[in-house]
Every structure is written in structure tokens, then in C-alpha cells.
Coordinates of C-alpha atoms in Angstrom, one line a residue:
M1 CA -0.1 0.1 0.0
S2 CA 2.2 2.8 -1.4
K3 CA -0.1 5.8 0.2
L4 CA -0.1 4.5 3.4
R5 CA 0.0 7.0 6.3
S6 CA 2.9 6.3 9.0
S7 CA 1.0 4.6 11.8
A8 CA 2.6 3.3 15.0
I9 CA 1.4 -0.1 13.9
T10 CA 2.2 -0.2 10.3
Q11 CA 5.8 1.3 10.7
G12 CA 6.9 0.4 14.5
I13 CA 5.3 -3.0 15.1
Q14 CA 8.4 -5.1 13.5
R15 CA 10.8 -3.8 16.1
S16 CA 7.9 -4.1 19.1
P17 CA 6.8 -6.5 21.5
N18 CA 3.4 -5.5 20.4
R19 CA 3.4 -7.6 17.7
S20 CA 3.1 -11.1 20.0
M21 CA -0.4 -9.5 20.9
L22 CA -1.7 -9.1 17.1
R23 CA -0.2 -12.9 16.8
A24 CA -2.6 -14.0 19.3
V25 CA -5.9 -12.3 17.1
G26 CA -4.7 -13.9 14.0
F27 CA -1.8 -12.1 12.6
R28 CA 1.1 -13.9 10.5
D29 CA 4.6 -12.4 9.6
E30 CA 2.9 -11.2 6.3
D31 CA 0.1 -9.3 7.9
F32 CA 2.2 -6.9 9.8
I33 CA 2.7 -4.6 6.8
K34 CA -0.8 -4.8 5.7
P35 CA -3.0 -1.5 6.5
I36 CA -5.3 -2.4 9.7
I37 CA -8.8 -1.5 9.5
G38 CA -11.4 -1.1 12.3
V39 CA -14.7 -2.2 11.8
A40 CA -16.6 -0.3 14.3
N41 CA -19.8 -2.7 14.9
G42 CA -22.9 -1.0 16.1
Y43 CA -24.6 -4.7 16.9
S44 CA -26.9 -5.3 19.6
T45 CA -30.1 -6.9 20.6
I46 CA -31.1 -3.7 22.3
T47 CA -32.8 -2.4 19.2
P48 CA -34.5 -3.5 15.8
C49 CA -32.5 -1.2 14.0
N50 CA -29.2 -2.8 15.3
I51 CA -30.0 -6.5 15.6
G52 CA -28.9 -7.5 11.4
L53 CA -25.1 -5.5 12.1
N54 CA -23.7 -8.6 12.8
K55 CA -23.8 -10.1 9.7
L56 CA -22.9 -7.1 7.9
S57 CA -19.8 -6.6 10.1
K58 CA -19.2 -10.1 9.4
R59 CA -19.2 -9.6 5.9
A60 CA -16.9 -6.4 6.0
E61 CA -14.6 -8.1 8.2
D62 CA -14.3 -10.9 4.9
A63 CA -14.1 -8.3 2.3
I64 CA -11.2 -6.3 4.4
R65 CA -9.4 -9.5 4.9
A66 CA -9.7 -10.7 0.9
S67 CA -8.5 -7.2 -0.2
G68 CA -5.2 -7.6 1.2
A69 CA -5.8 -5.4 4.5
M70 CA -6.3 -6.6 8.2
P71 CA -9.8 -5.8 10.2
Q72 CA -9.5 -5.4 13.6
M73 CA -13.3 -5.1 14.5
F74 CA -14.8 -3.8 18.1
G75 CA -18.2 -3.0 19.6
T76 CA -19.7 0.1 19.7
I77 CA -22.9 0.9 21.9
T78 CA -26.3 1.8 20.7
V79 CA -29.5 3.1 22.8
S80 CA -33.0 2.6 21.1
D81 CA -35.0 5.8 20.9
G82 CA -38.0 4.2 20.2
I83 CA -38.1 2.4 23.2
S84 CA -36.8 5.4 25.5
M85 CA -39.0 7.4 23.9
G86 CA -41.4 9.3 26.8
T87 CA -38.9 8.0 29.8
K88 CA -35.9 9.1 31.9
G89 CA -34.0 6.7 29.6
M90 CA -34.8 9.1 26.5
H91 CA -32.0 11.7 28.3
Y92 CA -29.2 9.5 27.3
S93 CA -29.9 9.2 23.5
L94 CA -28.4 12.5 22.4
V95 CA -25.3 11.9 24.9
S96 CA -25.0 8.3 23.0
R97 CA -24.0 10.3 20.1
E98 CA -20.9 11.7 22.2
V99 CA -20.2 8.2 23.4
I100 CA -20.6 6.8 20.2
A101 CA -17.7 9.2 18.9
D102 CA -15.4 9.0 21.5
S103 CA -15.6 5.3 21.4
I104 CA -14.7 4.9 18.0
E105 CA -12.1 7.6 18.2
T106 CA -10.3 6.0 21.1
A107 CA -10.2 2.7 19.7
C108 CA -8.9 3.8 16.5
N109 CA -6.3 6.2 17.3
A110 CA -5.2 4.2 20.3
Q111 CA -4.7 1.0 18.1
S112 CA -2.9 3.5 15.4
M113 CA -5.7 2.4 12.4
D114 CA -5.0 3.0 8.9
G115 CA -9.0 3.2 8.2
V116 CA -12.3 2.8 9.6
C117 CA -15.3 0.7 8.4
A118 CA -18.3 2.1 10.7
I119 CA -21.5 0.2 10.6
G120 CA -24.5 1.7 12.6
G121 CA -28.3 1.5 12.3
C122 CA -30.1 3.5 15.4
D123 CA -30.2 7.4 15.4
K124 CA -27.2 8.3 17.1
N125 CA -25.1 5.5 15.4
M126 CA -24.8 8.1 12.3
P127 CA -23.7 11.3 13.6
G128 CA -21.5 9.6 16.0
A129 CA -19.6 7.9 13.7
M130 CA -19.4 10.8 11.3
L131 CA -18.0 12.7 14.4
A132 CA -15.5 10.4 15.2
I133 CA -14.7 10.0 11.5
A134 CA -14.2 14.0 10.9
R135 CA -12.2 14.2 14.2
M136 CA -9.6 11.4 13.2
N137 CA -9.6 12.1 9.2
I138 CA -8.5 8.6 8.5
P139 CA -9.5 7.1 5.4
S140 CA -13.2 6.1 6.2
I141 CA -16.8 4.6 5.3
F142 CA -20.1 4.4 6.7
I143 CA -22.6 1.0 6.3
Y144 CA -25.8 1.6 7.1
G145 CA -27.8 -1.3 8.6
G146 CA -30.9 -0.7 6.5
T147 CA -34.5 0.4 7.2
I148 CA -37.1 -1.5 8.6
K149 CA -40.0 -2.7 6.0
P150 CA -43.2 -1.3 6.7
G151 CA -45.8 -2.9 9.3
K152 CA -49.2 -3.8 7.7
L153 CA -52.6 -3.6 9.3
D154 CA -55.8 -3.5 7.0
G155 CA -53.8 -2.8 3.8
E156 CA -52.2 0.1 5.7
D157 CA -48.5 1.0 6.2
L158 CA -47.5 1.2 9.7
T159 CA -44.4 3.0 11.4
V160 CA -43.3 3.0 15.2
V161 CA -44.9 6.5 15.2
S162 CA -48.1 5.0 14.5
A163 CA -48.2 3.5 18.1
F164 CA -47.6 6.7 19.5
E165 CA -50.2 8.2 17.4
A166 CA -52.7 5.5 18.5
V167 CA -51.9 6.2 22.2
G168 CA -53.9 9.6 21.4
Q169 CA -56.4 8.3 19.4
L170 CA -57.6 5.9 22.6
T171 CA -57.6 8.7 24.7
S172 CA -59.7 11.2 22.2
G173 CA -62.3 7.7 21.7
K174 CA -61.0 7.1 18.2
I175 CA -60.0 3.5 18.5
S176 CA -60.4 1.1 20.7
K177 CA -58.3 -0.7 22.9
K178 CA -58.1 -3.6 20.7
R179 CA -57.2 -1.3 17.4
L180 CA -54.3 0.0 19.7
N181 CA -52.9 -3.3 20.5
D182 CA -53.0 -4.8 16.9
V183 CA -51.2 -1.4 16.0
E184 CA -48.7 -1.6 18.7
K185 CA -48.4 -5.8 17.5
N186 CA -47.7 -5.1 13.6
C187 CA -46.2 -1.7 13.2
I188 CA -42.2 -3.0 13.7
P189 CA -42.0 -6.5 11.6
G190 CA -38.2 -7.1 11.7
A191 CA -34.9 -6.1 11.5
G192 CA -33.8 -2.2 10.5
S193 CA -34.6 1.4 11.5
C194 CA -37.6 3.2 11.6
G195 CA -39.6 3.0 8.3
G196 CA -40.2 6.5 7.6
M197 CA -37.9 9.5 6.6
F198 CA -37.3 9.7 10.0
T199 CA -34.0 10.7 11.3
A200 CA -32.0 7.3 11.0
N201 CA -32.9 7.2 7.3
T202 CA -32.7 11.3 7.3
M203 CA -28.6 11.0 8.7
S204 CA -28.0 7.7 6.2
A205 CA -29.2 10.0 3.5
V206 CA -26.6 12.5 4.8
I207 CA -23.7 10.6 4.8
E208 CA -24.4 9.2 1.2
V209 CA -24.3 12.7 -0.1
L210 CA -21.7 13.9 2.0
G211 CA -19.6 11.0 -0.3
L212 CA -19.4 8.6 2.8
S213 CA -21.3 5.8 2.0
L214 CA -22.2 4.0 -1.3
P215 CA -24.8 5.1 -3.8
H216 CA -28.0 3.9 -3.1
S217 CA -26.6 2.1 0.2
S218 CA -29.0 4.7 2.5
T219 CA -32.1 3.4 1.7
M220 CA -31.6 -0.5 1.3
A221 CA -33.8 -2.4 3.4
A222 CA -32.1 -4.1 6.1
E223 CA -33.3 -7.9 5.4
D224 CA -32.7 -7.7 1.7
F225 CA -29.2 -9.4 0.1
E226 CA -28.5 -6.1 -1.6
K227 CA -27.3 -4.9 2.2
E228 CA -25.0 -7.7 2.5
L229 CA -23.7 -7.2 -0.7
S230 CA -23.4 -3.3 -0.3
S231 CA -21.2 -4.2 2.7
E232 CA -18.9 -6.5 1.1
K233 CA -18.3 -3.4 -1.5
S234 CA -18.5 -1.0 1.0
A235 CA -15.2 -2.6 2.2
R236 CA -13.6 -3.2 -0.9
T237 CA -14.0 0.5 -1.6
L238 CA -12.2 1.2 1.9
V239 CA -9.1 -0.6 0.9
K240 CA -8.9 1.3 -2.1
A241 CA -9.7 4.6 -0.4
I242 CA -6.5 3.7 2.0
E243 CA -4.4 3.1 -1.5
K244 CA -5.8 6.4 -2.8
D245 CA -5.2 8.0 0.3
I246 CA -8.9 9.8 0.3
R247 CA -9.6 11.1 3.7
P248 CA -12.9 12.4 4.9
L249 CA -11.8 16.0 5.3
D250 CA -11.2 16.0 1.4
L251 CA -14.9 15.1 1.1
M252 CA -16.3 17.1 3.7
T253 CA -16.4 20.6 2.2
R254 CA -18.7 23.5 2.6
K255 CA -20.3 22.4 -1.0
A256 CA -21.0 18.9 0.1
F257 CA -22.5 19.7 3.6
E258 CA -24.6 22.2 1.0
N259 CA -25.8 19.4 -0.7
A260 CA -26.5 17.6 2.3
I261 CA -28.9 20.3 3.5
S262 CA -30.6 20.6 -0.3
V263 CA -31.3 16.4 -0.2
I264 CA -32.7 16.8 3.2
M265 CA -35.2 19.3 2.4
A266 CA -35.8 17.6 -0.7
V267 CA -36.7 14.2 1.1
G268 CA -38.6 16.2 3.8
G269 CA -36.1 15.3 6.3
S270 CA -35.8 15.2 10.2
T271 CA -35.0 18.4 12.5
N272 CA -32.7 16.8 13.9
A273 CA -30.6 16.6 11.0
V274 CA -29.8 20.2 11.5
L275 CA -28.4 19.5 15.1
H276 CA -26.1 16.7 13.5
L277 CA -25.0 18.1 10.6
L278 CA -24.2 21.3 12.6
A279 CA -22.0 19.5 15.0
I280 CA -20.5 17.3 12.1
A281 CA -19.3 20.3 10.3
K282 CA -18.0 22.3 13.3
T283 CA -16.1 19.0 14.1
A284 CA -15.3 18.9 10.3
G285 CA -13.5 22.9 10.7
V286 CA -16.6 23.8 7.7
E287 CA -18.4 27.2 8.6
L288 CA -21.8 26.1 8.7
N289 CA -24.4 27.8 10.8
I290 CA -28.1 27.9 11.2
D291 CA -28.8 30.1 9.3
D292 CA -27.9 28.3 6.2
F293 CA -30.4 26.0 6.6
E294 CA -33.1 28.9 5.7
K295 CA -30.8 29.8 2.6
I296 CA -31.3 26.6 1.4
R297 CA -34.9 26.0 2.1
Q298 CA -36.0 28.8 0.3
K299 CA -34.6 27.2 -3.1
V300 CA -35.2 24.0 -2.5
P301 CA -38.5 22.1 -2.4
V302 CA -40.1 19.2 -0.9
I303 CA -40.2 16.5 -3.8
C304 CA -40.6 13.6 -2.0
D305 CA -43.8 12.2 -0.7
L306 CA -42.7 10.4 2.6
K307 CA -43.7 9.7 6.4
P308 CA -44.3 11.4 8.7
S309 CA -46.4 13.6 6.8
G310 CA -46.5 12.1 3.5
K311 CA -47.9 8.8 2.7
Y312 CA -44.6 6.8 1.7
V313 CA -41.8 4.8 3.5
T314 CA -38.0 4.5 2.9
V315 CA -38.4 1.1 1.1
D316 CA -40.5 2.7 -1.6
L317 CA -38.0 6.0 -2.3
H318 CA -35.6 3.3 -2.5
N319 CA -37.6 1.5 -5.4
A320 CA -38.0 4.8 -6.8
G321 CA -34.5 5.3 -7.6
G322 CA -33.3 6.5 -4.2
I323 CA -31.5 9.0 -3.1
P324 CA -29.1 9.2 -6.4
Q325 CA -32.3 9.9 -8.5
V326 CA -33.1 12.9 -6.1
M327 CA -29.8 14.2 -6.3
K328 CA -30.2 13.9 -10.1
I329 CA -33.0 16.3 -10.4
L330 CA -31.4 18.7 -7.6
L331 CA -28.5 18.4 -9.8
N332 CA -30.4 19.0 -13.2
A333 CA -32.0 22.1 -11.3
G334 CA -28.8 23.6 -10.2
L335 CA -29.3 22.8 -6.1
I336 CA -26.5 20.6 -5.7
H337 CA -22.7 21.0 -6.4
G338 CA -21.9 18.4 -8.8
E339 CA -17.9 18.4 -8.5
C340 CA -18.1 17.1 -4.8
K341 CA -16.5 14.0 -4.7
N342 CA -17.6 10.2 -2.6
I343 CA -15.2 7.8 -1.1
E344 CA -14.5 6.1 -4.6
G345 CA -12.6 9.5 -5.6
K346 CA -15.7 10.1 -8.1
T347 CA -17.7 13.4 -8.7
I348 CA -21.4 13.6 -8.0
T349 CA -21.5 14.4 -11.7
E350 CA -19.8 11.4 -12.5
L351 CA -21.8 9.3 -10.1
L352 CA -25.3 10.4 -11.5
K353 CA -24.3 10.3 -15.1
D354 CA -26.6 7.0 -15.7
I355 CA -29.3 8.0 -13.5
P356 CA -32.4 9.0 -15.4
D357 CA -33.2 12.6 -15.3
N358 CA -36.9 11.9 -14.5
P359 CA -38.2 9.1 -11.5
P360 CA -39.9 6.0 -13.3
N361 CA -43.4 6.9 -14.0
N362 CA -44.7 3.9 -12.3
Q363 CA -44.1 5.6 -8.5
K364 CA -45.3 8.3 -6.9
V365 CA -43.0 8.8 -4.1
I366 CA -40.3 11.1 -6.1
R367 CA -41.9 14.0 -8.2
T368 CA -40.4 16.3 -10.2
M369 CA -39.3 19.7 -9.4
D370 CA -42.6 21.5 -11.5
N371 CA -44.5 19.0 -9.3
P372 CA -43.1 19.5 -5.8
L373 CA -45.2 18.4 -3.0
Y374 CA -44.0 21.9 -1.1
K375 CA -42.4 24.8 -3.0
K376 CA -40.1 25.2 -0.5
G377 CA -38.2 23.2 2.1
H378 CA -39.9 22.0 5.1
L379 CA -37.6 22.9 8.0
A380 CA -37.4 26.7 8.4
I381 CA -35.5 28.3 10.9
L382 CA -37.5 30.6 13.2
K383 CA -36.1 33.0 15.7
G384 CA -37.5 36.3 17.7
N385 CA -37.4 37.4 21.2
L386 CA -38.4 33.4 22.2
A387 CA -35.1 32.1 20.5
I388 CA -32.7 34.5 19.8
E389 CA -30.1 32.1 18.6
G390 CA -32.9 30.2 16.7
S391 CA -35.1 27.1 16.7
V392 CA -36.3 24.8 14.1
A393 CA -39.5 23.9 12.9
K394 CA -40.9 21.0 10.8
I395 CA -43.6 22.8 8.3
S396 CA -44.5 19.7 6.1
G397 CA -48.0 18.9 5.9
V398 CA -49.0 21.9 8.2
K399 CA -52.1 23.5 7.0
N400 CA -52.0 26.7 9.6
P401 CA -48.5 27.8 9.6
V402 CA -49.4 30.6 12.1
L403 CA -50.8 30.3 15.5
S404 CA -50.8 32.8 18.1
G405 CA -52.3 31.7 21.2
P406 CA -52.3 31.8 25.4
A407 CA -49.0 29.7 26.6
R408 CA -49.8 26.3 28.5
I409 CA -46.5 25.9 30.4
F410 CA -45.2 22.8 31.7
E411 CA -41.7 22.0 32.9
S412 CA -40.8 18.3 31.7
E413 CA -42.2 16.0 29.3
E414 CA -44.3 13.9 31.4
S415 CA -46.6 16.5 33.1
C416 CA -47.4 18.0 29.8
L417 CA -48.4 14.5 28.3
E418 CA -50.2 13.8 31.5
S419 CA -52.2 17.3 30.8
I420 CA -53.1 16.1 26.8
L421 CA -54.0 12.7 27.5
K422 CA -56.5 14.3 30.3
N423 CA -58.3 16.2 27.3
K424 CA -57.0 19.8 29.1
I425 CA -55.2 20.9 25.9
K426 CA -57.4 22.7 23.8
A427 CA -57.6 24.1 20.3
G428 CA -55.1 27.3 19.6
D429 CA -53.1 26.4 22.8
V430 CA -49.5 27.4 22.7
V431 CA -47.9 24.1 24.9
V432 CA -44.6 25.3 26.0
I433 CA -42.4 22.2 27.2
R434 CA -39.2 23.7 28.9
N435 CA -36.1 22.5 30.8
E436 CA -35.4 19.6 28.4
G437 CA -32.6 21.4 26.8
P438 CA -29.1 19.8 26.3
V439 CA -28.1 21.5 29.8
G440 CA -31.5 21.4 31.6
G441 CA -32.9 17.7 30.2
P442 CA -30.0 17.2 30.3
G443 CA -29.7 15.3 26.8
M444 CA -32.4 17.3 24.9
R445 CA -35.0 14.7 25.0
E446 CA -37.5 14.5 21.8
M447 CA -41.3 14.9 22.3
L448 CA -42.7 12.1 20.3
A449 CA -45.2 11.1 23.0
P450 CA -46.8 14.1 23.5
T451 CA -46.9 15.5 19.7
S452 CA -48.0 12.1 19.0
A453 CA -51.0 12.1 21.3
I454 CA -52.2 16.1 20.0
V455 CA -51.8 14.5 16.5
G456 CA -53.9 11.6 17.7
Q457 CA -56.6 13.6 19.4
G458 CA -56.8 15.5 16.0
L459 CA -55.6 18.5 17.4
G460 CA -52.1 18.7 14.9
E461 CA -53.5 21.6 12.9
K462 CA -54.9 23.7 16.1
V463 CA -52.1 23.4 18.4
A464 CA -48.5 24.6 18.7
L465 CA -45.6 23.0 20.7
I466 CA -42.7 24.7 21.2
T467 CA -39.4 23.1 23.3
D468 CA -35.6 23.5 24.0
G469 CA -35.9 19.8 23.3
R470 CA -36.1 18.0 20.3
F471 CA -38.4 16.6 18.3
S472 CA -38.4 12.7 16.6
G473 CA -37.7 12.6 13.1
G474 CA -41.2 11.0 13.3
T475 CA -43.0 14.2 14.8
Y476 CA -45.1 16.3 12.4
G477 CA -47.6 19.3 12.8
L478 CA -46.9 23.0 13.9
V479 CA -44.0 22.5 16.7
V480 CA -40.9 24.2 17.0
G481 CA -37.9 22.9 19.2
H482 CA -34.3 23.4 19.7
I483 CA -35.4 27.0 21.1
A484 CA -31.8 28.6 22.2
P485 CA -30.8 29.9 24.3
E486 CA -32.3 27.3 26.4
A487 CA -34.4 27.5 29.9
A488 CA -31.6 26.3 32.1
V489 CA -29.4 28.9 31.0
G490 CA -31.9 31.9 31.1
G491 CA -33.1 31.9 28.0
N492 CA -36.4 33.7 27.4
I493 CA -38.5 30.6 27.2
A494 CA -37.5 30.5 31.2
L495 CA -39.3 33.7 31.5
I496 CA -42.7 33.4 30.0
K497 CA -45.8 32.4 32.1
E498 CA -48.9 30.6 31.7
G499 CA -51.2 32.8 29.6
D500 CA -48.6 34.7 28.2
I501 CA -49.7 35.6 24.4
I502 CA -47.2 33.2 21.9
T503 CA -46.8 33.6 18.4
V504 CA -45.5 31.3 16.0
D505 CA -45.2 32.2 12.2
A506 CA -43.5 29.7 9.8
L507 CA -44.5 31.9 7.1
N508 CA -42.2 34.6 8.4
Q509 CA -39.6 32.7 10.4
I510 CA -40.8 34.3 13.4
I511 CA -41.4 32.9 17.3
E512 CA -41.8 35.1 19.8
V513 CA -43.8 36.1 23.2
S514 CA -46.1 39.2 23.4
L515 CA -43.8 41.1 26.1
T516 CA -41.9 44.0 26.0
E517 CA -37.9 44.0 26.6
Q518 CA -38.7 46.2 29.9
E519 CA -40.7 43.2 31.1
L520 CA -39.0 40.4 30.2
E521 CA -36.0 42.0 32.2
I522 CA -37.9 42.3 35.0
R523 CA -38.7 38.7 35.1
R524 CA -34.8 38.2 34.3
K525 CA -34.3 39.8 37.8
S526 CA -36.0 37.2 39.6
W527 CA -34.9 34.4 37.6
K528 CA -32.8 32.0 39.5
R529 CA -31.0 29.2 37.5
P530 CA -32.1 25.5 38.5
L531 CA -29.5 23.2 40.1
P532 CA -28.6 20.6 38.4
K533 CA -30.7 17.5 38.0
H534 CA -27.4 14.9 38.1
K535 CA -24.3 15.3 40.2
K536 CA -22.4 12.5 39.2
G537 CA -22.3 10.2 36.4
V538 CA -22.3 10.7 32.6
L539 CA -25.3 13.1 32.1
A540 CA -23.9 15.3 35.0
K541 CA -20.6 15.5 32.7
Y542 CA -22.8 15.9 29.5
S543 CA -24.5 19.0 31.4
R544 CA -21.0 20.6 32.2
I545 CA -19.8 20.5 28.9
V546 CA -22.3 20.6 25.9
S547 CA -22.9 23.8 24.1
T548 CA -25.9 25.6 22.8
S549 CA -27.9 23.8 20.4
S550 CA -27.7 26.3 17.9
L551 CA -24.0 25.2 17.6
G552 CA -25.1 21.1 17.5
A553 CA -24.6 20.5 20.9
V554 CA -21.3 19.5 21.1
T555 CA -19.4 18.3 23.9
D556 CA -15.7 19.4 22.7
L557 CA -16.3 22.8 21.8
E558 CA -13.0 24.8 22.0
K559 CA -12.7 27.4 24.6

């Protein structure tokens, strides 16, 4: 391998007693001059997202060895957002992104690996791996575990969100307990990540666009054989990337991030992509800020009809041509940069040259530019006296993008959900869930249970919900998250009171409370910073060092 980076292993192992350690795991004399590639395996039985990863990891491991390199497999953690949603366990979800990044960086750098093949499935696996890849800047590739196929009930496609919405439907008398039970039993049919254009599938698409996974790989179904073949091809591609010395920061340019944002808008991706892309760009040293999302939103329409607000799931998108088809449409419209490259060393223009200009006629998932689902992107950045640093609203499918109403204040997700399920939230209310931010939560929990319950009760078009926490990729309706500064650090969301009139205006990107600066200042003088909820352990550590959400909620911000 003529262009291998100098590393402690490949350069110094022949004169080191460490050779004996590697012999014990299968190295022979001729293997010590081969590149060593980490296989970061996110396999676990905690979640259906990751239960199929061991098979893919073994495929990658074998392909690396057959390609003339030496794989070293190690495990990374995962937590299931779907299982922890609505519980105290959800405090650990965003934290796990940092733990995953730290673990991959630690293993690869401690063992002086020449490259890494990261394999993950659940929401935080993707951004966690990308943070580590950006930090290390060694040749890298990501293998997505794949999307789940839709559950089926009475001819209807179901996803994990269907179960959460069914709870709200039950409490409002729209369905029976039997129907709720049937939805719960049928919405998750097997292995794979949540099936709509939720966070996992959004981030897998982002990685494909950034060039760190192979074309078409981000939308494959976890249980299909092509996923195994893609894993093998990815591993072989990584070995070639080491030979060519293609590194992540060669690919993760400002223009590549702009491409990723354009695709997120086109497919109707998750609000979490804003948080994760800001974090990855910060780590990669790329200038990107929250306002860039709004600038691109104004130019890029939503052209994919995907759940949660649309009709179809990610396997339908894959069958319609996947992310390459979406990119080709955007490329022809001048909305992405064709000169950006991928891990194979090819430009986007080269990669897409054989992709049709228009999607197949026998599908309804991907639309053309002259017939978009929405003329502008769906992730709006709202600012105002309630979110001076910004906030994120997902407005796809929202029929009433402007709402002014009295604040209904809740200091936690649990207290809010209890009120919703007791039918205490009424049309016209602006529900406020605060002290759920990165510091205050800590961990910035996702509010899927309250938003799904509101939708299930038929209030999705009649109620706004705002929070300094996050939303699941499965959330839709007039919801605003990532409000910064957050309540726990003295943001104005901490100062509002029950009944204050709040305006959420997604058309003009405004979120504000009808209070003067003088009144806010009076309230600020009597505000006291809440005591940390945790004094030791990972949540305490996270709360002490995490940045504001407008910077991606990173934990290694330069001081």
C-alpha cells in the first residue's frame, strides 16, 4: 500500500513486542505490513435497528481481509430512541452520540488504525460515527444497517410513529383498545431502522450525499440481500481509499454540506439533521450555521412524499431510485454542486451520469421539480425574542403555519403528556415544554409522545408545541424545537408564564412572546438558574460541557 499513512502499528510493529499481541488475534508474519482497518460494529439486540449489524460486520471483515488488509473489529454502543421515548431513558439518547464518537475515536487512535469501517443502524449511530470520522481524518466509510420494511394492518403501512399516535387516538375515543393493541403488534415487523424519513434514514441519506457511503446504500432494507452485498463492496472500497489516501475531510467540504442540506429539504428529512449537521461541520472545521438551512430551504422544494407527514416509506423511495434519483433531479436544477466527490474518488456528476433525469412513471414517491409536494423546504429556522439564537420548525403538511395563542407551560415532557391525555389541551393553545434542552434536560429529549398524542386527538392543526428539547424524526404538525438559548441557561423561554400570548409564524420565520424587553428584563432579575438534575455520572458530565443546540450540542467545543 504505497500511500499508507505512517502509523505506530504499520511502521513500528516489526520492532515492537506488540507483535505478540496481534499474533494472538490472528496476525501472521506477512500481515504486519498490511493496513489495519477498524470495523466499528454497532451490533446489539437492544433495538431492531441494530440487530442485523453483526451479519454486515462479518461480511465487511471478510471483504477487508480478502482485499489485502487486516480488520480489527470492536463494538460501539447504541440505545433505542423508540424504546426510551417518553421515559427518563431518553435523556441518554443524544448523549449516546458523543459516547459513540468518543469510543470510535478512542479505539482507532489507541490502536493506530489506518482506516475505519463504521457500521450502525439507530439514530445516533450515524452522527456519532461521523463525528469520530471527522476528528480522526483517516480513510473511512459508513455502512448503514438498513431501513425496516413497513408494518401492515388492514392494508395500511405502519411505522413506529403509528403506535404513538394510536395512544392519542385511544384517549380521544377514536379507536378501541383492541385497535391500539393491533397497531402495537404490527407496526415493527423485523430488523431495520424506523421506516419513514425519520432521523436514521435522514442521516443515512446525509452520509451518502457527503460521499462517505456508497450510492443507493442509504435506503436499502435491512433484511434484503443487497444490503449484505453493499457491505462487502463498501469494505473493498475502503481498502482502495486507503491506497489512494482519500480522507474524510477531502470530502466533507462546505459545498458537500450544502448538498446534504438540499437533499434533506427535498426528501422531507428530520429536524435532528440540523443539530447533527451543525455538530459534524463544527468538528470538520467547516463554516456552517443555522441560518444556512433557511437560505437553502428558500430555494429547494420538497419533492418526496414520505412519512411522517407524507404517504410512503423509505423502501418505496429506494424502489423509486433512492437518493441518487433525488440528487439527479436537484443537480439538473442547479441545486447541488456536482464537483463534490465521494469515497470512490468520483464526482457527483460522474456518479449520477447514468441516473435518469426523471423518476420512473410507475411510482408516486419522487416528484419532478415542476410538481413538488411543497415549493419550499420543510425545515424552517424561526427566530424572535423566544429564540434569539434560533429554533427549528418542521412545517411539511402543516395547513395552518401561523398560530397565536395562550401559553400552556410545562416543566417536563411527562407533565405535558399527562395533561394532553387528560384532554386539558384545547384548540388555539401554544404548549410550551421547557427545561428539556441539552443542559437542562439534560440530553435534549425528543417530544414524540406529546406531539403524537396531540395529532392522535385531532389537534395537530389547531395547537402549536414549542420546546428547548428536540423532536423525533417521526414528529409532524406545528412544532418548534431546539429553542436557543434554552431555559436552563436563562433563555427567554424560561421567563414566560401561563397565559402569555405566543406567536408561531412559520411563514415569516418568527417565534415570539408578546412581552416588551422591559418586562422580560424585570422577569429575568427574579429568575434563578435551576440546580443540576444530576451530580455525577455521564448526564452530569454532559450537562457541564455541552454547547448550545444552535452550535450542534457538541461536547468538545474549543474554549
